Coordinates of C-alpha atoms and ligand atoms in Angstrom, one line a residue:
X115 CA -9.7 42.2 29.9
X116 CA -8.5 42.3 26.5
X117 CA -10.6 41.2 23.6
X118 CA -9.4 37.6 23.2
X119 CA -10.0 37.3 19.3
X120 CA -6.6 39.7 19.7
X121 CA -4.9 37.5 22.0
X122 CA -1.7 35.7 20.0
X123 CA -2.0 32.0 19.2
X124 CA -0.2 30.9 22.3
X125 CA -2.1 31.9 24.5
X126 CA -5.3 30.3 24.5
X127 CA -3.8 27.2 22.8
X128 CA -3.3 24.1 24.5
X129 CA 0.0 22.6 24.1
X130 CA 1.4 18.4 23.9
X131 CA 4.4 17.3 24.2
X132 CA 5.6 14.3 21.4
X133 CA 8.8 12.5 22.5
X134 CA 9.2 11.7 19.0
X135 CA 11.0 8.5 19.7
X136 CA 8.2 6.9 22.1
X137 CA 5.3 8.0 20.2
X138 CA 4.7 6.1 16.9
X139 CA 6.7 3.8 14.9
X140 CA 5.5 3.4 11.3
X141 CA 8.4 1.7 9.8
X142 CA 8.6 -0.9 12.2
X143 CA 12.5 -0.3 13.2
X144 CA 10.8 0.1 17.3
X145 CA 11.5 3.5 17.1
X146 CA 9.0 6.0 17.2
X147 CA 9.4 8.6 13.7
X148 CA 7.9 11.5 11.5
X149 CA 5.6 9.3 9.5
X150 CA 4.5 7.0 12.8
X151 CA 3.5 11.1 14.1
X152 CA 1.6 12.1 11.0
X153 CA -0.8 8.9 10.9
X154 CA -1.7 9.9 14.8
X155 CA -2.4 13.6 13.7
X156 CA -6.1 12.4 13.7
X157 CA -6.4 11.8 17.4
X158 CA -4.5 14.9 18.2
X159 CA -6.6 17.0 16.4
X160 CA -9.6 15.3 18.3
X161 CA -8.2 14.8 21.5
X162 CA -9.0 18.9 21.6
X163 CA -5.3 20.5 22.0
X164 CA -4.1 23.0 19.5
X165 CA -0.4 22.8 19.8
X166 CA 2.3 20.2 19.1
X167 CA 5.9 20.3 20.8
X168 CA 8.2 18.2 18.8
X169 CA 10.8 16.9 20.6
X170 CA 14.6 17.0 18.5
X171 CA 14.5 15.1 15.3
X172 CA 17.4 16.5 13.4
X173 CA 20.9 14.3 13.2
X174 CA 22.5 13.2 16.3
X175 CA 25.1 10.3 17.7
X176 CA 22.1 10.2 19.9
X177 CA 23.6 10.2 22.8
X178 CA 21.3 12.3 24.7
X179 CA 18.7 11.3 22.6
X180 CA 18.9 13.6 20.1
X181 CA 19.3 16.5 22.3
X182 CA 23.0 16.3 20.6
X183 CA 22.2 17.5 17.2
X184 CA 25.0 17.0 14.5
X185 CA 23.1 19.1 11.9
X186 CA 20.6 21.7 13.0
X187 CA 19.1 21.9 9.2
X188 CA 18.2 18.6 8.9
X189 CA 16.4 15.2 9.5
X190 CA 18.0 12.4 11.1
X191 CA 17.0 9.1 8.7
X192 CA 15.9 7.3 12.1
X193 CA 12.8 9.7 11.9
X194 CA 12.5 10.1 8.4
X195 CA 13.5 13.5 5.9
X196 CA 12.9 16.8 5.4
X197 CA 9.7 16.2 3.1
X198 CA 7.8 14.3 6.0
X199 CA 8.6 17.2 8.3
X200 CA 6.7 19.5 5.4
X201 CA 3.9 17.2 5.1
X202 CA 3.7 17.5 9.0
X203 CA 3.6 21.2 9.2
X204 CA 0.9 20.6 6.4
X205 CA -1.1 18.3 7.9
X206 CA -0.7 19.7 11.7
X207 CA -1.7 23.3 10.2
X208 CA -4.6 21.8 8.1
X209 CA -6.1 20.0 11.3
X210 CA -5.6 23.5 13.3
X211 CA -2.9 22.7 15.1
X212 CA 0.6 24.9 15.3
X213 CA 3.6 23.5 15.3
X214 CA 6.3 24.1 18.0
X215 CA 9.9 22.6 17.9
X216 CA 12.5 21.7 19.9
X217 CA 15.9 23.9 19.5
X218 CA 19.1 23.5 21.3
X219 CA 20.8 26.6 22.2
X220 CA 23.2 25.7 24.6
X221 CA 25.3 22.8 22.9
X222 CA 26.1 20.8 19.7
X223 CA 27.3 17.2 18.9
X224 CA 30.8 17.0 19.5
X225 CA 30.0 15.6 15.8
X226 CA 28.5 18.8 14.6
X227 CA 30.7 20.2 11.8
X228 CA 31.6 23.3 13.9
X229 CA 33.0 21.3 16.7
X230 CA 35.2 19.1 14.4
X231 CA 36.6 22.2 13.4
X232 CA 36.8 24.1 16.4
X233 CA 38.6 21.3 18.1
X234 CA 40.9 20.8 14.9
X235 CA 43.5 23.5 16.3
X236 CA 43.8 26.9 18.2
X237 CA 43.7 28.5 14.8
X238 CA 40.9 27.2 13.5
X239 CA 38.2 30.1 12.9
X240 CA 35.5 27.8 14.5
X241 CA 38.0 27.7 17.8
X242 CA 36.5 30.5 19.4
X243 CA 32.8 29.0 18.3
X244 CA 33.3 26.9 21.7
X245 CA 34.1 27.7 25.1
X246 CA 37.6 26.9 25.3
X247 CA 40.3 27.1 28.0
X248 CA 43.8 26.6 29.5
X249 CA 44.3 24.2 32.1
X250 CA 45.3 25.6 35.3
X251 CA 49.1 25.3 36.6
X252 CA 48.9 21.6 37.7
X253 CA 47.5 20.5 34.3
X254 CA 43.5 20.4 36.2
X255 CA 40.5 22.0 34.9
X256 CA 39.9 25.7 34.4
X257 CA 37.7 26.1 37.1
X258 CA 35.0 23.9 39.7
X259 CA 32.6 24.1 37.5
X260 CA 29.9 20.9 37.0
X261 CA 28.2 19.1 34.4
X262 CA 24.6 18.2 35.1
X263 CA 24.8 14.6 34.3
X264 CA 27.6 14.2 36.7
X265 CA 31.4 15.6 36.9
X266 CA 33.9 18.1 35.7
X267 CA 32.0 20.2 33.0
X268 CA 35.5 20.3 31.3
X269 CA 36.9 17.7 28.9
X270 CA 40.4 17.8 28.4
X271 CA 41.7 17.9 24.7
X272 CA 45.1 16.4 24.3
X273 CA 45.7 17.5 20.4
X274 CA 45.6 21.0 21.2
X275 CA 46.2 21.1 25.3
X276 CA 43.2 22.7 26.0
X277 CA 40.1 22.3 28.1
X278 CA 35.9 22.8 26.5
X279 CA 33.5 22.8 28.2
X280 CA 30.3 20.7 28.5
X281 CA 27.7 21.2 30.8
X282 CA 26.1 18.2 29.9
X283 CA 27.7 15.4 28.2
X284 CA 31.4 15.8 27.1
X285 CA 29.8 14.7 23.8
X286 CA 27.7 18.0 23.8
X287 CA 30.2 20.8 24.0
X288 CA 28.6 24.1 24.8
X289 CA 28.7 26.7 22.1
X290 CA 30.3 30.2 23.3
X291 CA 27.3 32.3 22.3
X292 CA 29.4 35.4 23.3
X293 CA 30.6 35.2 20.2
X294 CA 27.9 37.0 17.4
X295 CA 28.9 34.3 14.8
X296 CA 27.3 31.9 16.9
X297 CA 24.4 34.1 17.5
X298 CA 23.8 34.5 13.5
X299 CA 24.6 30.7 12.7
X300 CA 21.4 29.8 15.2
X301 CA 19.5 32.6 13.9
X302 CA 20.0 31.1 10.5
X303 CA 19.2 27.8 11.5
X304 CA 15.8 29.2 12.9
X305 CA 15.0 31.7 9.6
X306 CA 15.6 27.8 8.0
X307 CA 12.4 26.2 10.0
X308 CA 10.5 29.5 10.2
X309 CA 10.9 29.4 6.4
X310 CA 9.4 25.8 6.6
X311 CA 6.7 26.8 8.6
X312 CA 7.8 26.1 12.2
X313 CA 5.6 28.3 14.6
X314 CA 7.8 28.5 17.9
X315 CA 10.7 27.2 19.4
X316 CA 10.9 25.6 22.7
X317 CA 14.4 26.8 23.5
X318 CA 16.2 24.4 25.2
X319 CA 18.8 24.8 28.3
X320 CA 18.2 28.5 27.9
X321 CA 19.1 29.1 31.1
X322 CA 22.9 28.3 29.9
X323 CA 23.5 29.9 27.2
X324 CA 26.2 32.6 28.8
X325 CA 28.7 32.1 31.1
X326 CA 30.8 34.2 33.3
X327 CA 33.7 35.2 31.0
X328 CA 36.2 35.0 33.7
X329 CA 35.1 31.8 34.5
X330 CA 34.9 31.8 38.3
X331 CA 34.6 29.1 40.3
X332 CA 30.7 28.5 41.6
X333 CA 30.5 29.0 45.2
X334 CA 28.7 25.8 47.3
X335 CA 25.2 26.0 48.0
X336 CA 23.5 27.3 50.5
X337 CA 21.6 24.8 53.0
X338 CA 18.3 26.1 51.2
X339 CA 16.7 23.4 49.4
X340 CA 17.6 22.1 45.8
X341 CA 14.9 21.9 43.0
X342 CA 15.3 18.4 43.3
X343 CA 18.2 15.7 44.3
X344 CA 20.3 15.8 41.0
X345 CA 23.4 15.3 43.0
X346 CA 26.8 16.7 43.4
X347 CA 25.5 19.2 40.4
X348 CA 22.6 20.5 43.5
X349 CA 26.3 21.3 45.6
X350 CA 27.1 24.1 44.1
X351 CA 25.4 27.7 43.3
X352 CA 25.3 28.1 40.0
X353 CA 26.2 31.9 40.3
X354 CA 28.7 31.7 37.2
X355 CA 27.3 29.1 34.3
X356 CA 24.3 30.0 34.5
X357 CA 21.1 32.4 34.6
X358 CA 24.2 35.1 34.0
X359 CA 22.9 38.3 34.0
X360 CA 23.6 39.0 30.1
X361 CA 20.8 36.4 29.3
X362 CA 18.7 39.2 29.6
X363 CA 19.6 41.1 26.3
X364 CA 20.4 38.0 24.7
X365 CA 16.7 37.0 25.1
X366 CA 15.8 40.5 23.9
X367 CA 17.5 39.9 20.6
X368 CA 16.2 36.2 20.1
X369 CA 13.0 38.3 20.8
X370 CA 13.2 40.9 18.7
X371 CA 14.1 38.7 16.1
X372 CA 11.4 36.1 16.8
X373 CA 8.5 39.0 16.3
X374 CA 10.1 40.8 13.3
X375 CA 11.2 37.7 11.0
X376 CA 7.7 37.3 9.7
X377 CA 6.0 40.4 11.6
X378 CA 2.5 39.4 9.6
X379 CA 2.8 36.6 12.3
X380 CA 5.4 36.2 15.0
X381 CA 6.7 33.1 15.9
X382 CA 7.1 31.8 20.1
X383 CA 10.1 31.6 22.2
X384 CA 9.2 29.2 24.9
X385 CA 12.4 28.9 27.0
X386 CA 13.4 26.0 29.1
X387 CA 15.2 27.3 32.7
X388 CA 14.9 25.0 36.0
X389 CA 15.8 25.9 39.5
X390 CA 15.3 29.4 39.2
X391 CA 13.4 31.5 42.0
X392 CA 10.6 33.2 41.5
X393 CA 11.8 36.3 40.5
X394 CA 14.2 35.3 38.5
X395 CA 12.0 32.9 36.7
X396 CA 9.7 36.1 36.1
X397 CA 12.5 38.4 34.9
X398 CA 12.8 36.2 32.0
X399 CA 9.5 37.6 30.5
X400 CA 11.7 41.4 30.3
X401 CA 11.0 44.5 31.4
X402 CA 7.8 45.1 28.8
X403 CA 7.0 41.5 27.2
X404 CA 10.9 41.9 25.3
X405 CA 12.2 38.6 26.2
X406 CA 11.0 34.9 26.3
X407 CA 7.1 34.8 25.4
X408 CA 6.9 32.3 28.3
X409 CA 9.4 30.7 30.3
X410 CA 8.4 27.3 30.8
X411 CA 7.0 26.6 34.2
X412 CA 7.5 23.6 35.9
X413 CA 6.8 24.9 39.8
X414 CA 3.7 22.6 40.0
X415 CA 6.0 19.5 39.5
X416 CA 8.6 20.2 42.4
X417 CA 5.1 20.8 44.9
X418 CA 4.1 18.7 47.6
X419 CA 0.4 17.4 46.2
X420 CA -1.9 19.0 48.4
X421 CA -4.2 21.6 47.5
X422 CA -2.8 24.8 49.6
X423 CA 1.0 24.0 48.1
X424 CA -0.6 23.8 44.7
X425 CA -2.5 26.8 45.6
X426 CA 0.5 28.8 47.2
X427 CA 2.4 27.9 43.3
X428 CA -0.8 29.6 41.5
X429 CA -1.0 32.4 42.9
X430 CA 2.9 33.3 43.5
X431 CA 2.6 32.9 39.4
X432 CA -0.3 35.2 39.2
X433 CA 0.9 37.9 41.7
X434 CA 4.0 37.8 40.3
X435 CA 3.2 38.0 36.3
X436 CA 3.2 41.5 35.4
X437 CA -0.3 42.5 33.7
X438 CA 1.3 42.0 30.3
X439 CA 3.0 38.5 30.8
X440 CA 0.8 35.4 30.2
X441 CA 1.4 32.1 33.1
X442 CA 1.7 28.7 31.6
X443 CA 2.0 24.8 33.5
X444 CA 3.5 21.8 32.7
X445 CA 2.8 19.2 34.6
X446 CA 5.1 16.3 33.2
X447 CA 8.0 16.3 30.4
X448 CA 11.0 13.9 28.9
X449 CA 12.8 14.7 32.0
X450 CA 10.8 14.1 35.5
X451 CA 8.6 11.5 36.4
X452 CA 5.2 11.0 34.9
X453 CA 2.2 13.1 36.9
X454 CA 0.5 9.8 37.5
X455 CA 3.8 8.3 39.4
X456 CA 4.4 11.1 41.1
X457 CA 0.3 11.6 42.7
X458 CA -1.6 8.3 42.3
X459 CA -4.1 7.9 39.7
X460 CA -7.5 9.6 41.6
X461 CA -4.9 12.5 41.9
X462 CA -4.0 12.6 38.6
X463 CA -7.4 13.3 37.6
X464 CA -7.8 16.5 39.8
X465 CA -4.9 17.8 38.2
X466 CA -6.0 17.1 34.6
X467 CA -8.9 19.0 35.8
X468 CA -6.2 21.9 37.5
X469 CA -4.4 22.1 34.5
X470 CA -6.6 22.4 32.4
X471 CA -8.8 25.1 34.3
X472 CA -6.1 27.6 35.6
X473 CA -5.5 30.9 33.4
X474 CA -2.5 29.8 31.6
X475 CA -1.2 27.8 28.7
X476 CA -1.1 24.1 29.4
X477 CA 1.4 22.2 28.3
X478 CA 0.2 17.8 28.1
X479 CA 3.3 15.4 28.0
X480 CA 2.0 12.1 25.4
X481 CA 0.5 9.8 27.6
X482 CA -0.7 11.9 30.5
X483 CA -4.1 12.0 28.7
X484 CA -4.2 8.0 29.1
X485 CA -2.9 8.1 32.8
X486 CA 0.8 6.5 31.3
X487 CA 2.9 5.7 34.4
X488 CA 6.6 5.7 35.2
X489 CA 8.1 1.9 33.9
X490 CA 10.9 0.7 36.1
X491 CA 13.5 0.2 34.1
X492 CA 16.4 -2.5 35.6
X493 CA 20.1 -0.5 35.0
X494 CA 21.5 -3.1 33.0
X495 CA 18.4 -2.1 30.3
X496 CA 18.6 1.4 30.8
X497 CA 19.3 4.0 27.9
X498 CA 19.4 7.2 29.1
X499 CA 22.8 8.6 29.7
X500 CA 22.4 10.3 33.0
X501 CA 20.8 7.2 34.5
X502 CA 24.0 5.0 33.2
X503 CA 26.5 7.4 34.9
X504 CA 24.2 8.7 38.1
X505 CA 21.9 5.3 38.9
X506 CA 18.6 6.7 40.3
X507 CA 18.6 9.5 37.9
X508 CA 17.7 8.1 34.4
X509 CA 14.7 9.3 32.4
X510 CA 13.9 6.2 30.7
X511 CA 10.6 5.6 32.8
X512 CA 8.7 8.8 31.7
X513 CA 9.7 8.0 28.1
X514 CA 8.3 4.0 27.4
X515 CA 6.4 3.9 24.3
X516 CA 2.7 5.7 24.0
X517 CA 0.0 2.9 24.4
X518 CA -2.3 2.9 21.6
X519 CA -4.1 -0.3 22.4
X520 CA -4.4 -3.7 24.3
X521 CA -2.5 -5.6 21.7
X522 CA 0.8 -6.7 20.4
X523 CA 3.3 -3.7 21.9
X524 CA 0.2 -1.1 22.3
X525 CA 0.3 -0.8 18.6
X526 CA 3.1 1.5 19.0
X527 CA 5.4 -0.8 16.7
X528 CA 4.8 -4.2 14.8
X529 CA 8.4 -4.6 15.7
X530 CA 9.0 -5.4 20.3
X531 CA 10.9 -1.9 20.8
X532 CA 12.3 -3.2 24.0
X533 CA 14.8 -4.8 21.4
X534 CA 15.4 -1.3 19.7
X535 CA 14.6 1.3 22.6
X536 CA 12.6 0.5 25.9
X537 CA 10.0 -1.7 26.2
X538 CA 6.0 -0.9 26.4
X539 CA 4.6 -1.0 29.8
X540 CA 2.5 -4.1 30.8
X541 CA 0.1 -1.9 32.1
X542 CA -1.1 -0.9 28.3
X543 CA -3.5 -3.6 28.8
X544 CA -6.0 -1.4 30.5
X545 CA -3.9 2.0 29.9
X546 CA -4.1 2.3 26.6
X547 CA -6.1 4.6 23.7
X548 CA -8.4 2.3 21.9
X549 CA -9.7 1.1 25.3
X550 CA -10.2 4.6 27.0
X551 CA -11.7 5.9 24.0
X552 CA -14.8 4.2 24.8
X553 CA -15.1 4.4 28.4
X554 CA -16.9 7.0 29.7
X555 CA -14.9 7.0 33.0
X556 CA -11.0 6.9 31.3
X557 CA -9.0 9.3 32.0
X558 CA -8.8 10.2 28.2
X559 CA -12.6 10.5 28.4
X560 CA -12.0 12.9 31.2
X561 CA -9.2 15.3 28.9
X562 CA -11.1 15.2 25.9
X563 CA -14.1 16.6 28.4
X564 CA -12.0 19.2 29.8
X565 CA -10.3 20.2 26.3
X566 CA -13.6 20.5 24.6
X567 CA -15.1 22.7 27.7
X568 CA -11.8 24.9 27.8
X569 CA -11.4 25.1 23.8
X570 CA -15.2 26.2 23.3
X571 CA -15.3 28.8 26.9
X572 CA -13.6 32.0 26.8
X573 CA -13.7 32.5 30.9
X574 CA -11.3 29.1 31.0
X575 CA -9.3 30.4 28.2
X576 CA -8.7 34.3 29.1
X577 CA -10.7 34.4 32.3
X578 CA -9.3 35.8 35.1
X579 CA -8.9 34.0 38.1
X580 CA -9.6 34.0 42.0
X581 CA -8.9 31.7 44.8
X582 CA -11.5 31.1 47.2
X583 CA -11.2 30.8 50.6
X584 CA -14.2 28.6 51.5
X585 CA -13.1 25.6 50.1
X586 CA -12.6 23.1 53.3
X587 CA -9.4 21.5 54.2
X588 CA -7.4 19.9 51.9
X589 CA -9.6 21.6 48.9
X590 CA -8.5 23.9 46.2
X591 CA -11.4 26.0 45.1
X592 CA -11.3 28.7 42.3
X593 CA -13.6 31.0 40.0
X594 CA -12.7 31.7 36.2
X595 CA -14.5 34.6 35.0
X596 CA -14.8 36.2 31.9
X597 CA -17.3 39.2 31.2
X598 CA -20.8 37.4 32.8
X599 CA -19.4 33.8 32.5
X600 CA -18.6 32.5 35.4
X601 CA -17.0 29.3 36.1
X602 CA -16.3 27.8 40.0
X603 CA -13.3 24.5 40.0
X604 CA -13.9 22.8 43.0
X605 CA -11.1 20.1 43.8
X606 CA -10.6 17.7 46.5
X607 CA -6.9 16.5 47.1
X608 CA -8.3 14.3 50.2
X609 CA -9.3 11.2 50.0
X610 CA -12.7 11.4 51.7
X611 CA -15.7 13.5 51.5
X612 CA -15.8 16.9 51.9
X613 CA -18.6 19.0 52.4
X614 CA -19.5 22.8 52.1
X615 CA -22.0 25.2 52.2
X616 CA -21.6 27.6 49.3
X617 CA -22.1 31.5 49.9
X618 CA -24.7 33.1 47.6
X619 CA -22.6 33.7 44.6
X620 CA -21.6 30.4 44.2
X621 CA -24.3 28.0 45.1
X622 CA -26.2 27.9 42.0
X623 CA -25.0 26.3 38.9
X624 CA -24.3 23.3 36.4
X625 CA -21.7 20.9 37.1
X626 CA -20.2 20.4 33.2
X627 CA -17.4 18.3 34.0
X628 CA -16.6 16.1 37.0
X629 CA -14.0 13.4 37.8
X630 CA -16.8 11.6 39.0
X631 CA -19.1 11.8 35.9
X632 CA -21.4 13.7 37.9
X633 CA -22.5 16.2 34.4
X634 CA -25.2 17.8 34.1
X635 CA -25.9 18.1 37.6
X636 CA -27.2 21.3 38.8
X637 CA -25.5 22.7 42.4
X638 CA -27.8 22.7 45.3
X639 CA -26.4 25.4 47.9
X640 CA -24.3 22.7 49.5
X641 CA -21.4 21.4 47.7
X642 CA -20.3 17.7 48.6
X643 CA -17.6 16.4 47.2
X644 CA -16.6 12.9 46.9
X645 CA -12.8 12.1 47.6
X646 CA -10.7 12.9 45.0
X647 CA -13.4 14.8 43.1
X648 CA -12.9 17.4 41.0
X649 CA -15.4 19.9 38.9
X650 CA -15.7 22.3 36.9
X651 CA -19.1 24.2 37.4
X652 CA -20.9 26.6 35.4
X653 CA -22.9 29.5 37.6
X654 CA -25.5 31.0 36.9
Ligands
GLC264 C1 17.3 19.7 27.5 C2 16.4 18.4 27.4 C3 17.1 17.3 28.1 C4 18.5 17.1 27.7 C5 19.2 18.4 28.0 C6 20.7 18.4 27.6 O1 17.2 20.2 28.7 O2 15.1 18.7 27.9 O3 16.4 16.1 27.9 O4 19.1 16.1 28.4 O5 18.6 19.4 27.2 O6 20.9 18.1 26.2
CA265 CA1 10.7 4.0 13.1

């Protein structure tokens, strides 16, 4: 085990997720901004995580939400400016906390200056900065390929009889990073927030970033099941636009560059890629720790809930990492339901206690800590884009505003943001901050437990792990250990009692957090646990 004091940042950091528009509004427009974040530094440093992820806040026509960025150097006025994003690196650095942000590889705004250019004419010396291309003889599109959000992933361009592609919205063209002037325009764009003080990246849609140059069609998917039902996008193998093999020494670069820009202290590369298989989810690490730091994991959210599935996901990530390669979960983001939709609130404490127990970085989406839940939103008030044009598959539920407290729109806004952006979920009456803050049995009381334990207890940090095989059905038990610390998580994904006699190793102990507020508890040889309990138990 490798002395942790040595271990990088990322590691044994803790990591939340801020959908910046949904999380605090301070200048009462209903939109959450940069300022509204910096007043709620405070409860993020005490809520115990060590880590922000920043969702996009530089200029866009917003029609992705900001994941179509018109200026990557920049600050979009709806958030605030440059100098609030410097007091925020201030203040988040101050209060311990490292600040990650959100950077979009894969496409521009059709709005960006490069694309107004590119687009201008054939000549242009931005043309080649985007993936252009011919129609085919009968005027159609280049080739079968799909956008995610539903569609030809080509846009047809009139002026200058050509085709560009867009695998998301034919507002986001994607940029053609085969082409090193594209590579050195994002590298300057990152040297610009390393400069600031940025600490990591999470790299959006890195899985897309290359393309088969001949642009062959995708052949139709095998019978074997999709990540999850996006649609006609889930009909095809995506065997040509994207995970292409030249990813690999792309990611090399990025990486190279990423650890020898400031060498006295290299900054992450935490790479978004969905429906990928194991392996190649794992090749994205390199051969020898050269590529992505982590690719982000999101296996646990496309599992059944029940504790051998979730135990199966574990440890195909830890037989799979190689020695070198550090795991990481997510549990919820901007894109999927939230984890209390998807398992039921008693659930959703057991995998508070999961994720924050397992050898891996964690990454928190806002509003998981307080148990947030998915709002149905009715289409005719629905924002996101991909719900509009596919109906079923908008994100607008997992992104309502965070509930602060009781009152007048959770405190999230003095303004109603259902006028401006979505409306705050009725349920804020109970779910909400200020209330759980003083409840010994909220769900925040439970995170802050389990933040402080893993923050302050090297075995949860850097531990190494073990699955046991005496749990009873439908438990997931597992040992953390670290040098003579020795930590047993016991969780119960049933809802009734379980009982168990614990082998010798195991059966004596403190219990130091429960979902069941069972602390302080010492273990008594036979371990019963109530339904839908979880602990965390210190042996001796
Ligand atoms: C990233 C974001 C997602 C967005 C997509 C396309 O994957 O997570 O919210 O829609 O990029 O821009
Ligand atoms: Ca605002």
């Amino acid at each position: 085990m490798p002395n942790s004091h040595k271990l990088p940042w990322w590691r044994t950091n803790v990591n939340y997720q801020i959908y910046l528009r949904s999380f605090k509004d301070a200048n009462g427009d209903g939109i959450g901004d940069l300022q509204g974040l910096l007043e709620k530094i405070d409860y993020l440093a005490t809520l115990g995580i060590q880590a922000l992820w920043l969702t996009p806040f530089y200029p866009s026509p917003m029609k992705d939400f900001g994941y179509d960025v018109a200026d990557f150097k920049m600050v979009d006025p709806l958030f605030g400016d440059l100098s609030t994003l410097e007091q925020l690196v201030k203040k988040a650095h101050h209060n311990g906390l490292k600040l990650i942000t959100d950077l979009i590889l894969n496409h521009t705004s059709e709005a960006h200056p490069w694309f107004v250019d590119s687009r201008k004419d054939r000549k242009n010396p931005k043309r080649d900065w985007y993936i252009w291309a011919d129609p085919k003889a009968d005027g159609t599109p280049p080739n079968n390929w799909l956008s995610v959000f539903g569609g030809s992933a080509w846009e047809w361009d009139q002026p200058s009889g050509q085709y560009y592609l867009h695998t998301f919205l034919k507002e986001q063209p994607d940029l053609n990073w085969r082409n090193p002037e594209v590579k050195e325009a994002m590298l300057e764009v990152m040297r610009f927030w390393i400069d600031l003080g940025v600490d990591g990246f999470r790299l959006g849609c890195a899985h897309h970033l290359l393309k088969d140059p001949q642009l062959q069609d995708n052949p139709p998917a095998k019978p074997s099941h999709p990540r999850k039902d996006i649609g006609p996008y889930d009909m095809q193998q995506h065997l040509h636009d994207k995970g292409h093999p030249d990813l690999h020494p792309l990611f090399r670069e990025l990486r190279h560059f990423l650890d020898n820009y400031r060498p006295e202290f290299p900054r992450l590369g935490f790479g978004e890629l969905h429906g990928c298989s194991w392996e190649e989810w794992v090749s994205y690490y390199g051969q020898n720790d050269d590529e992505l730091h982590m690719p982000i994991n999101f296996n646990l959210m496309n599992t059944p809930w029940k504790a051998t599935a979730v135990r199966e996901v574990v440890e195909r990530v830890e037989s799979i990492l190689p020695d070198w390669a550090w795991p990481n979960y997510a549990l919820g983001s901007h894109d999927d339901p939230r984890l209390v939709t998807r398992v039921g609130e008693a659930q959703g404490r057991i995998a508070a206690v999961l994720l924050l127990t397992l050898r891996g970085t964690p990454t928190i989406y806002y509003g998981e800590e307080i148990g947030m839940t998915d709002m149905e939103i009715p289409h005719e008030r629905e924002q996101d884009t991909w719900g509009l044009r596919m109906p079923g598959l908008g994100r607008d539920g997992a992104r309502t505003p965070m509930q602060w407290s009781p009152r007048g729109n959770a405190n999230f806004s003095p303004a109603d943001p259902e006028k401006y952006w979505l409306p705050v979920n009725p349920n804020h009456h109970e779910v909400n901050v200020a209330s759980q803050l003083i409840r010994t049995e909220s769900m925040l009381t439970l995170y802050r437990r389990l933040l402080f334990l893993r923050a302050n207890t090297k075995a949860l940090q850097v531990g190494s792990y073990q699955g046991l095989d005496f749990a009873p059905d439908d438990c997931y038990f597992y040992l953390r250990a670290h040098r003579s610390e020795r930590f047993l998580v016991a969780l119960n994904f049933a809802d009734q009692v379980r009982e168990c006699p614990l082998p010798e190793q195991f059966n004596q102990g403190l219990i130091l957090v429960s979902t069941h507020e069972r602390e302080e508890k010492n273990l008594a040889g036979n371990l019963v646990l109530e339904k839908n309990e979880g602990l965390v138990v210190k042996l001796q």
